[in-house]
Short mmCIF file of C-alpha atoms in Angstrom, two decimals:
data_model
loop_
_atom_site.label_atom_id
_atom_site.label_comp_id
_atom_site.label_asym_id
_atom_site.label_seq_id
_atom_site.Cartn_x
_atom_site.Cartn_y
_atom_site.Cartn_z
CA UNK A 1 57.95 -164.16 270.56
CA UNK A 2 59.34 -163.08 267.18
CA UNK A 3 55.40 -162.75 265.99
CA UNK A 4 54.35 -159.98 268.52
CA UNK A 5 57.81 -157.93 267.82
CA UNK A 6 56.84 -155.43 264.78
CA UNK A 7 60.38 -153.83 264.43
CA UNK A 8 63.32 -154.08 266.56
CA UNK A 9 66.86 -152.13 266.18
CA UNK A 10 70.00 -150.65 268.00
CA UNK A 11 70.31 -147.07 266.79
CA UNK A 12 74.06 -145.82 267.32
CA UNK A 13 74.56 -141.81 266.92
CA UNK A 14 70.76 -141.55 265.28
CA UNK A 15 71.88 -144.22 262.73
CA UNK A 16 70.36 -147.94 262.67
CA UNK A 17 72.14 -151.01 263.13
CA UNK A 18 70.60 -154.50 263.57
CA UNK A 19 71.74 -156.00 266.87
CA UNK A 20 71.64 -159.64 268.05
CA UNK A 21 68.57 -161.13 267.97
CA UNK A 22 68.75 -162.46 271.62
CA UNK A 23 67.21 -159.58 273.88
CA UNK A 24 69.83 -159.74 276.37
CA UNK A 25 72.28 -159.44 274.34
CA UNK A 26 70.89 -157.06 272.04
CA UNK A 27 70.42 -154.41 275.29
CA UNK A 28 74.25 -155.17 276.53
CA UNK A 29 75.48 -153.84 273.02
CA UNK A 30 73.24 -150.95 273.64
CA UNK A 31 74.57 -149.88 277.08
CA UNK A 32 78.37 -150.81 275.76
CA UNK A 33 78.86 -147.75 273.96
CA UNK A 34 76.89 -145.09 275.71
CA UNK A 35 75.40 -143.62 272.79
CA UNK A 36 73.62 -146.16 271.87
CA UNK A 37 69.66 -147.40 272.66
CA UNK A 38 67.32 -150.42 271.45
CA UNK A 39 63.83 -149.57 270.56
CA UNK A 40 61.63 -152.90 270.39
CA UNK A 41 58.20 -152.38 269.28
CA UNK A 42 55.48 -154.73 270.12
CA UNK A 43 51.89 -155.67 269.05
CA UNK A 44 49.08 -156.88 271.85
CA UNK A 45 51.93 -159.76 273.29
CA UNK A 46 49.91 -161.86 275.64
CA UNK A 47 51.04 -162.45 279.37
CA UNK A 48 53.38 -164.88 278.40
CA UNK A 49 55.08 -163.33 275.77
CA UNK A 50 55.23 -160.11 277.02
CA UNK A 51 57.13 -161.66 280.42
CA UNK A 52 60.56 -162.14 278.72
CA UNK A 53 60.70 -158.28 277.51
CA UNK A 54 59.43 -157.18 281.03
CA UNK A 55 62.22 -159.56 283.00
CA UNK A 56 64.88 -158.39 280.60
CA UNK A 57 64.29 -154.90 280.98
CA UNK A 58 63.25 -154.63 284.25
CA UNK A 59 59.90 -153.52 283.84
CA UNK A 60 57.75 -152.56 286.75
CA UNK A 61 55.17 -155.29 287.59
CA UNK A 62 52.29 -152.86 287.80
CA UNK A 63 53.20 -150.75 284.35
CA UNK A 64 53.65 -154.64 282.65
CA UNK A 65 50.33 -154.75 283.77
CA UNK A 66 48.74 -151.77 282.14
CA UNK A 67 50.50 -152.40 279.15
CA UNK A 68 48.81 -155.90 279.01
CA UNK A 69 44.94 -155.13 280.38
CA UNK A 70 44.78 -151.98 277.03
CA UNK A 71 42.23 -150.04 279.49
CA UNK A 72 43.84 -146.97 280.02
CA UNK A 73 43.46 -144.04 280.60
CA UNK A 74 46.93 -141.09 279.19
CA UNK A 75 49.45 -140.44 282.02
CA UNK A 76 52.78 -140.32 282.66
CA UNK A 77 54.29 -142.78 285.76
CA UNK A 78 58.01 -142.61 287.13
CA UNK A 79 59.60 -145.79 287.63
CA UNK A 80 62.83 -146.85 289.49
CA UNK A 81 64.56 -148.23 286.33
CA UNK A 82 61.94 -146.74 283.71
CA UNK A 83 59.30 -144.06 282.57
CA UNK A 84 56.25 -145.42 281.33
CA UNK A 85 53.52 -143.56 279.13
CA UNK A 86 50.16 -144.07 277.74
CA UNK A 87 48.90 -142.45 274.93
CA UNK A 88 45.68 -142.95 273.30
CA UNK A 89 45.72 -142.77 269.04
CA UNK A 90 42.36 -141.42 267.41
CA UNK A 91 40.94 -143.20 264.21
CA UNK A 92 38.29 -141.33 262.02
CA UNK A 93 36.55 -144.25 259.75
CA UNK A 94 35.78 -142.13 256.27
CA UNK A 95 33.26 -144.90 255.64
CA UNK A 96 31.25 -144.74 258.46
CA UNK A 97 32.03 -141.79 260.08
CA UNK A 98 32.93 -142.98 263.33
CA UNK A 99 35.41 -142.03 265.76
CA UNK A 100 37.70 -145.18 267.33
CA UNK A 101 40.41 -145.28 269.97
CA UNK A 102 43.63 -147.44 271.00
CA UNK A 103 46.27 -147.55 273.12
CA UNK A 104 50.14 -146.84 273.09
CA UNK A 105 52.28 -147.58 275.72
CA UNK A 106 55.66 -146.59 276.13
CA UNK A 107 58.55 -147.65 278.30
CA UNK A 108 61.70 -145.45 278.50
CA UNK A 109 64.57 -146.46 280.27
CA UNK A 110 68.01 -146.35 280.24
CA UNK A 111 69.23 -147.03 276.62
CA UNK A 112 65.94 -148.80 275.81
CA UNK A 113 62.46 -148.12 274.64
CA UNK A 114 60.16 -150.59 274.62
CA UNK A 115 56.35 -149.55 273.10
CA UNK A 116 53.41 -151.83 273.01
CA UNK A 117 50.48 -151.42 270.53
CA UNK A 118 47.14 -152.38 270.73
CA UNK A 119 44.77 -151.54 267.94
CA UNK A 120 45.47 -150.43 264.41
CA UNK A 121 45.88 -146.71 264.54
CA UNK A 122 49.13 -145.94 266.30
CA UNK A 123 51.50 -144.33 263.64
CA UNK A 124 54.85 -146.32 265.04
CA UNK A 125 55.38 -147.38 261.65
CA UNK A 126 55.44 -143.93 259.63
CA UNK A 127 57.26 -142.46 263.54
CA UNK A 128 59.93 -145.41 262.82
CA UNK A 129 60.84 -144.27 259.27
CA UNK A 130 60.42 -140.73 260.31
CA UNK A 131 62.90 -140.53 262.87
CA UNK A 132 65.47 -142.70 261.27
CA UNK A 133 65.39 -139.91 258.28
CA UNK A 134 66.49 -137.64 260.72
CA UNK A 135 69.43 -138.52 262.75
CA UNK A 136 69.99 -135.22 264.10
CA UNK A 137 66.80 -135.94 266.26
CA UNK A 138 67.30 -139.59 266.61
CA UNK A 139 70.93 -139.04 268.57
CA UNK A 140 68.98 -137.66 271.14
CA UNK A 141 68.20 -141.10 272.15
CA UNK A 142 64.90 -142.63 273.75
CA UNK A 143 63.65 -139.12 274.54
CA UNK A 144 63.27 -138.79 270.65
CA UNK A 145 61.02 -142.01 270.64
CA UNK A 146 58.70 -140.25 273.18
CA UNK A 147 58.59 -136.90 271.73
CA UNK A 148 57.96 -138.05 267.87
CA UNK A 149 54.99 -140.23 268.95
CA UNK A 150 53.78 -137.67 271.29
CA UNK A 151 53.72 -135.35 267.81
CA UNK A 152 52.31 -137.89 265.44
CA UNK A 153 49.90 -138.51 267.67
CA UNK A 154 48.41 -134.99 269.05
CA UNK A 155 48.92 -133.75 265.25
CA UNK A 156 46.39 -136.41 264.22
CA UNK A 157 44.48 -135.69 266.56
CA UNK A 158 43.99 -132.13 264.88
CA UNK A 159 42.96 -133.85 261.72
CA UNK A 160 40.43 -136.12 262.89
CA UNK A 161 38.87 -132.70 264.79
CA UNK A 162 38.78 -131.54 261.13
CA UNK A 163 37.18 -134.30 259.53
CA UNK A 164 34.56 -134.18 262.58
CA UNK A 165 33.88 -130.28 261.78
CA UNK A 166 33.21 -131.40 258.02
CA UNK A 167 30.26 -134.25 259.75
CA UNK A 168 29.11 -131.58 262.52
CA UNK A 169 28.50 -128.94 259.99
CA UNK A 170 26.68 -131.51 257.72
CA UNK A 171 24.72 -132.27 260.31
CA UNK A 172 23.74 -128.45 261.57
CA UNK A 173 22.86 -128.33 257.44
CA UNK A 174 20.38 -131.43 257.88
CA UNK A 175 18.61 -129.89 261.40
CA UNK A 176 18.08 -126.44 260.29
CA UNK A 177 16.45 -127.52 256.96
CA UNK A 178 12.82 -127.41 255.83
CA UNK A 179 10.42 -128.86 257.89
CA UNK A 180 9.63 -132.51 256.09
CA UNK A 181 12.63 -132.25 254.69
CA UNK A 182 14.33 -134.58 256.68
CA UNK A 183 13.79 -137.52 259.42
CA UNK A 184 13.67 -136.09 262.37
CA UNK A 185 14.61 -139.19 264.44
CA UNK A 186 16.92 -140.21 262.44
CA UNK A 187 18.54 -136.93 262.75
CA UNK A 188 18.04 -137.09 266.73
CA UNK A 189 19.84 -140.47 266.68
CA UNK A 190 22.37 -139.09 264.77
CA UNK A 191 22.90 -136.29 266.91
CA UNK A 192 23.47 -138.40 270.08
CA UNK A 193 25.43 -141.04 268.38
CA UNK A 194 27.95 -138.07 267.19
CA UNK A 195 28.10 -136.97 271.09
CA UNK A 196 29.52 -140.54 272.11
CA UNK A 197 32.04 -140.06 269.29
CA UNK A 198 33.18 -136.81 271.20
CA UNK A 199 32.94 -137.71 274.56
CA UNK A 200 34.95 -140.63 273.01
CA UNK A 201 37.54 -138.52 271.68
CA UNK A 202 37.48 -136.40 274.58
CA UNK A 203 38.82 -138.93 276.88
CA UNK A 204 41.59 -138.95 274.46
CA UNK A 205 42.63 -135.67 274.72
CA UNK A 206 41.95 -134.36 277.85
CA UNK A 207 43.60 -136.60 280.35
CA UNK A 208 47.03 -136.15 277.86
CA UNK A 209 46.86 -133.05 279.07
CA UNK A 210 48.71 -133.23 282.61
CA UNK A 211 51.51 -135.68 280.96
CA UNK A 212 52.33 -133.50 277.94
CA UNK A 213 52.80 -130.48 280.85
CA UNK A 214 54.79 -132.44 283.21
CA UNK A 215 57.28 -133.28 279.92
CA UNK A 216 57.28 -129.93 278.95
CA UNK A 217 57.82 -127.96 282.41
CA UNK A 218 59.71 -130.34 284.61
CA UNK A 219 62.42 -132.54 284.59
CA UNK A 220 61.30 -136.35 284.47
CA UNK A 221 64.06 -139.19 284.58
CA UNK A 222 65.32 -140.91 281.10
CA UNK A 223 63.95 -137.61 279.48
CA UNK A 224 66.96 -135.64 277.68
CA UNK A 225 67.44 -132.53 279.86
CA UNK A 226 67.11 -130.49 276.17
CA UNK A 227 63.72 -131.64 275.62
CA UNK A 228 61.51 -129.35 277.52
CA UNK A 229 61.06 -127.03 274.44
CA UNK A 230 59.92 -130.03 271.82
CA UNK A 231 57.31 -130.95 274.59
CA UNK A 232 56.06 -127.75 274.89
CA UNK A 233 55.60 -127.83 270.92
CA UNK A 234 53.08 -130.74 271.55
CA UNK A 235 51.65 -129.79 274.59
CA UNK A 236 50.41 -126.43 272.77
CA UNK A 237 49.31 -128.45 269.79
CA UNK A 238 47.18 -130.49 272.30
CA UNK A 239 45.87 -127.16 273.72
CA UNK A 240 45.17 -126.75 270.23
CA UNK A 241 43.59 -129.97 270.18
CA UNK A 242 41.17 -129.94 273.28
CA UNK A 243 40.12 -126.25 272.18
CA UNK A 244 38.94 -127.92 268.92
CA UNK A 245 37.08 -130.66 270.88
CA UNK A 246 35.54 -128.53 273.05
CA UNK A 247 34.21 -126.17 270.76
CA UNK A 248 32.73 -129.30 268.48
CA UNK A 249 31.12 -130.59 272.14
CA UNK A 250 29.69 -127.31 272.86
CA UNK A 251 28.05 -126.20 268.99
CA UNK A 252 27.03 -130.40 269.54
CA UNK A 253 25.02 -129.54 272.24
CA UNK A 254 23.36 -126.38 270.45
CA UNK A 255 22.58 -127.93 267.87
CA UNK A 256 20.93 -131.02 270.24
CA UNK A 257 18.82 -128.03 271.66
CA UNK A 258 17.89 -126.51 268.41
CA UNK A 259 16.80 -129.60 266.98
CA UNK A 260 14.79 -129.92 270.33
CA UNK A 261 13.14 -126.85 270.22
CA UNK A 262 12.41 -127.39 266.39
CA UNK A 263 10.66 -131.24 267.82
CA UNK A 264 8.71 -128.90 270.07
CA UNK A 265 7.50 -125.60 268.10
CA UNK A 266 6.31 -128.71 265.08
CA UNK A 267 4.42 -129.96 268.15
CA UNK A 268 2.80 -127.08 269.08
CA UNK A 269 1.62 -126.51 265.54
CA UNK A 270 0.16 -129.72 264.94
CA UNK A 271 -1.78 -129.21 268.27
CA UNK A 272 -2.78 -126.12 266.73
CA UNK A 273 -4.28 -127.20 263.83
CA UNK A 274 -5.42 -130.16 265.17
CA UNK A 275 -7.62 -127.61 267.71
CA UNK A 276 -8.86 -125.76 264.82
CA UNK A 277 -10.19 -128.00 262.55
CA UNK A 278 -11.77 -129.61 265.56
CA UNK A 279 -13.46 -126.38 266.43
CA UNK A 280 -14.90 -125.86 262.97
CA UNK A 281 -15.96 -129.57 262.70
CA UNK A 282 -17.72 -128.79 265.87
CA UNK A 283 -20.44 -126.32 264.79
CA UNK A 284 -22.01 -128.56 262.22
CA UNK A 285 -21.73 -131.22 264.91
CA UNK A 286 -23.73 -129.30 266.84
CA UNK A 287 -26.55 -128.23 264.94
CA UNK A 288 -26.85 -131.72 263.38
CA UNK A 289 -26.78 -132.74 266.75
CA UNK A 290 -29.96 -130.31 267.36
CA UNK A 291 -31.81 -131.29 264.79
CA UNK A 292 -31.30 -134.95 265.24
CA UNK A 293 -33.34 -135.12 268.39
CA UNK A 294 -36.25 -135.44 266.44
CA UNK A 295 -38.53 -132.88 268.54
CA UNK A 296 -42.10 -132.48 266.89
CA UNK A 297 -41.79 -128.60 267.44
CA UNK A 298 -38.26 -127.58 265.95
CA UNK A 299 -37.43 -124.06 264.35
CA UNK A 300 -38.47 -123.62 260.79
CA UNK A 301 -39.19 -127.70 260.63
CA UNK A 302 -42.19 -126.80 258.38
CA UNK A 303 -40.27 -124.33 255.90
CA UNK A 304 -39.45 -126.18 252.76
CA UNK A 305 -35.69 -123.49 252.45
CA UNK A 306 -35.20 -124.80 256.40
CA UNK A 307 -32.08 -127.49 255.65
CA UNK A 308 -30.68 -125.47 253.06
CA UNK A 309 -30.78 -122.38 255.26
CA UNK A 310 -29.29 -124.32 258.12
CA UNK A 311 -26.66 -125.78 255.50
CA UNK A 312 -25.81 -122.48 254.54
CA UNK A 313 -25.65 -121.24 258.04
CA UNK A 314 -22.91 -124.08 259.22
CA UNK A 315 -21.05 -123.31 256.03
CA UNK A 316 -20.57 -119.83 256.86
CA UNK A 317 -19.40 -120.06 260.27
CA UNK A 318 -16.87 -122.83 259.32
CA UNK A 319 -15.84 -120.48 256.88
CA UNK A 320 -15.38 -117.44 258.95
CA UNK A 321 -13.46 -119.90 261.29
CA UNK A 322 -11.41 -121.16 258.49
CA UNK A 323 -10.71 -117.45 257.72
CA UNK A 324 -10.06 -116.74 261.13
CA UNK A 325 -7.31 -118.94 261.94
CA UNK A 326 -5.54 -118.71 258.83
CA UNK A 327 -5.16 -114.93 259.52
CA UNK A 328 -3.66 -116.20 263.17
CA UNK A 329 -1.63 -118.71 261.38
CA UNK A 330 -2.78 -121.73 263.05
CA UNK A 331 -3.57 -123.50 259.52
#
C-alpha cells in the first residue's frame, strides 16, 4: 500500500505535520481538532489497494470506480460523505510535438482529500510544495487542495495552447510555401494528425467547463463558503483556455482547406499542361499519320522540297501553339 501513496500529511492551521502512519488513525487526528485535514495522494492503486483508502474514508462505490477504470471524462459529482472531481492534465512532448492526456481525481470530504493520479503530467508534486509555502491559503482546508490543482492545471493548459500556436503557425509557414517546396502529403498527414491533437485537447477543456462554473457560482458541499471568487479566477482562465483552443481548431481547419484548394488548383495545372502539349504533339501526329498511308497520289509526293516543307509546316503550328498557351499561361 505504502508503494501507490506518493505523499501523505496532516496539515494543522496551513502548516504540515506527519500523522500516524495507520490511515485510521491518521484521519481521527485530523477530525480531533477541527482545523485540521489529511491529504493522501495516490498513484494508479489497483482494486485492491485502492479498497482500504475507499473503506476508510467512505468513498462512494461508483466514484471508487471512476477513480480506478482512468476513462473519464471532467465533472464534478456530489456525494453523501464526499465531493469527487475529475480533471484531465495536458502534456505537450517538445520532442515530438504531440499533445497527451491523464487523469486526476479528487475526493473532498470532511477533513480529508484523497487524489488519485494516473499518468505523468499532473502537477500534485509542484501543487504540494506550492501550497505548503503558503499557509494563508492552505488554512482554508481541502477546498485549497481543489482550487490550487484546478489553477495548476487550467494555467498549463494556457501554455501548452502556446506551444501548439508556435507548431500551427509552422505549419501555415510550410502550406503556403512555394510549390515543390515541400511534400505535400506529408504536410496533409501532418495537418490531420495535428487535428487529433486538438480534438484531443479539446475534450480536456471543454467538458471542465460546467464543473469550474458550478464551483464558482454555487454552493457545493465540503467547498469553503469563501471560495466562489478563487473559482471564478480559474473558471475565466479556462474561458481563456477553450477560446485559445477554439481559435487553433478553427485557423486548423483553414488551413486544411487551403492546403486543399492548393492540392486542387496544382491539379488543374498539370491537366493543363498535360492538354497542351498533347494538342501540339497532335498536329505532327496527324500529318505523319497522312502521309504514312502510303497513297500513290499524295500532295507534292513528287517535289524534292515536299518533307522539308511539310517539316517546316508542323514546326510552325507547334510553335504558334507553344506561343499560344504560354500567353494563356497553361505552360
Amino acid at each position: 500500500m505504502r508503494a501507490v501513496i506518493v505523499d501523505s500529511a496532516i496539515y494543522r492551521g496551513g502548516r504540515r505535520t506527519e500523522g500516524p502512519a495507520d490511515l485510521s488513525d491518521a484521519l481521527a487526528e485530523a477530525r480531533a481538532t477541527g482545523d485540521a485535514f489529511l491529504w493522501i495522494g495516490l498513484h494508479e492503486p489497483t482494486e485492491k489497494e485502492f479498497e482500504l483508502v475507499s473503506s476508510e474514508f467512505g468513498l462512494h462505490p461508483l466514484a471508487v470506480e471512476d477513480a480506478l477504470s482512468a476513462h473519464q471524462r471532467p465533472k464534478l459529482e456530489v456525494y453523501d460523505d464526499s465531493l469527487f472531481a475529475v480533471i484531465k492534465p495536458v502534456v505537450y512532448e517538445h520532442l515530438s510535438d504531440t499533445v497527451t492526456t491523464d487523469e486526476l481525481m479528487a475526493f473532498i470530504g470532511d477533513s480529508f482529500v484523497v487524489t488519485v493520479r494516473h499518468g505523468e503530467g499532473a502537477p500534485l508534486a509542484a501543487v504540494r510544495r506550492r501550497l505548503e509555502s503558503e499557509p494563508e491559503v492552505l488554512k482554508h482546508g481541502p477546498t485549497a487542495v481543489l482550487y490550487a490543482i484546478s489553477d495548476a492545471v487550467v494555467d498549463h493548459y494556457i501554455e501548452v495552447a502556446g506551444e501548439l500556436q508556435v507548431d500551427l503557425e509552422e505549419l501555415e509557414t510550410e502550406v503556403f510555401a512555394p510549390t515543390g517546396a515541400v511534400d505535400t502529403k506529408n504536410t496533409a498527414s501532418r495537418i490531420y494528425t495535428f487535428k487529433r491533437q486538438i480534438m484531443e485537447f479539446r475534450r480536456a477543456t471543454g467538458p471542465l467547463s460546467a464543473p469550474m462554473a458550478r464551483l464558482a457560482s454555487a454552493e457545493v458541499p465540503f467547498v469553503h463558503e469563501h471560495s466562489q471568487p478563487f473559482f471564478r479566477d480559474v473558471s475565466d482562465h479556462l474561458t481563456r483556455a477553450n477560446e485559445y483552443v477554439e481559435g487553433l481548431d478553427r485557423l486548423l481547419s483553414d488551413i486544411l482547406s487551403a492546403q486543399l484548394a492548393q492540392v486542387g488548383v496544382r491539379q488543374n495545372d498539370d491537366m493543363r499542361k498535360i492538354s497542351a502539349w498533347a494538342a501540339m504533339a497532335a498536329v505532327p501526329t496527324m500529318v505523319a499519320g497522312i502521309y504514312g498511308m502510303n497513297f500513290e497520289h499524295m500532295p507534292e509526293l513528287r517535289w524534292v522540297w515536299a518533307y522539308p516543307a511539310v517539316i517546316v509546316l508542323m514546326g510552325s503550328v507547334v510553335f504558334g501553339l507553344y506561343r499560344q498557351f504560354k500567353r494563356r499561361g497553361w505552360l
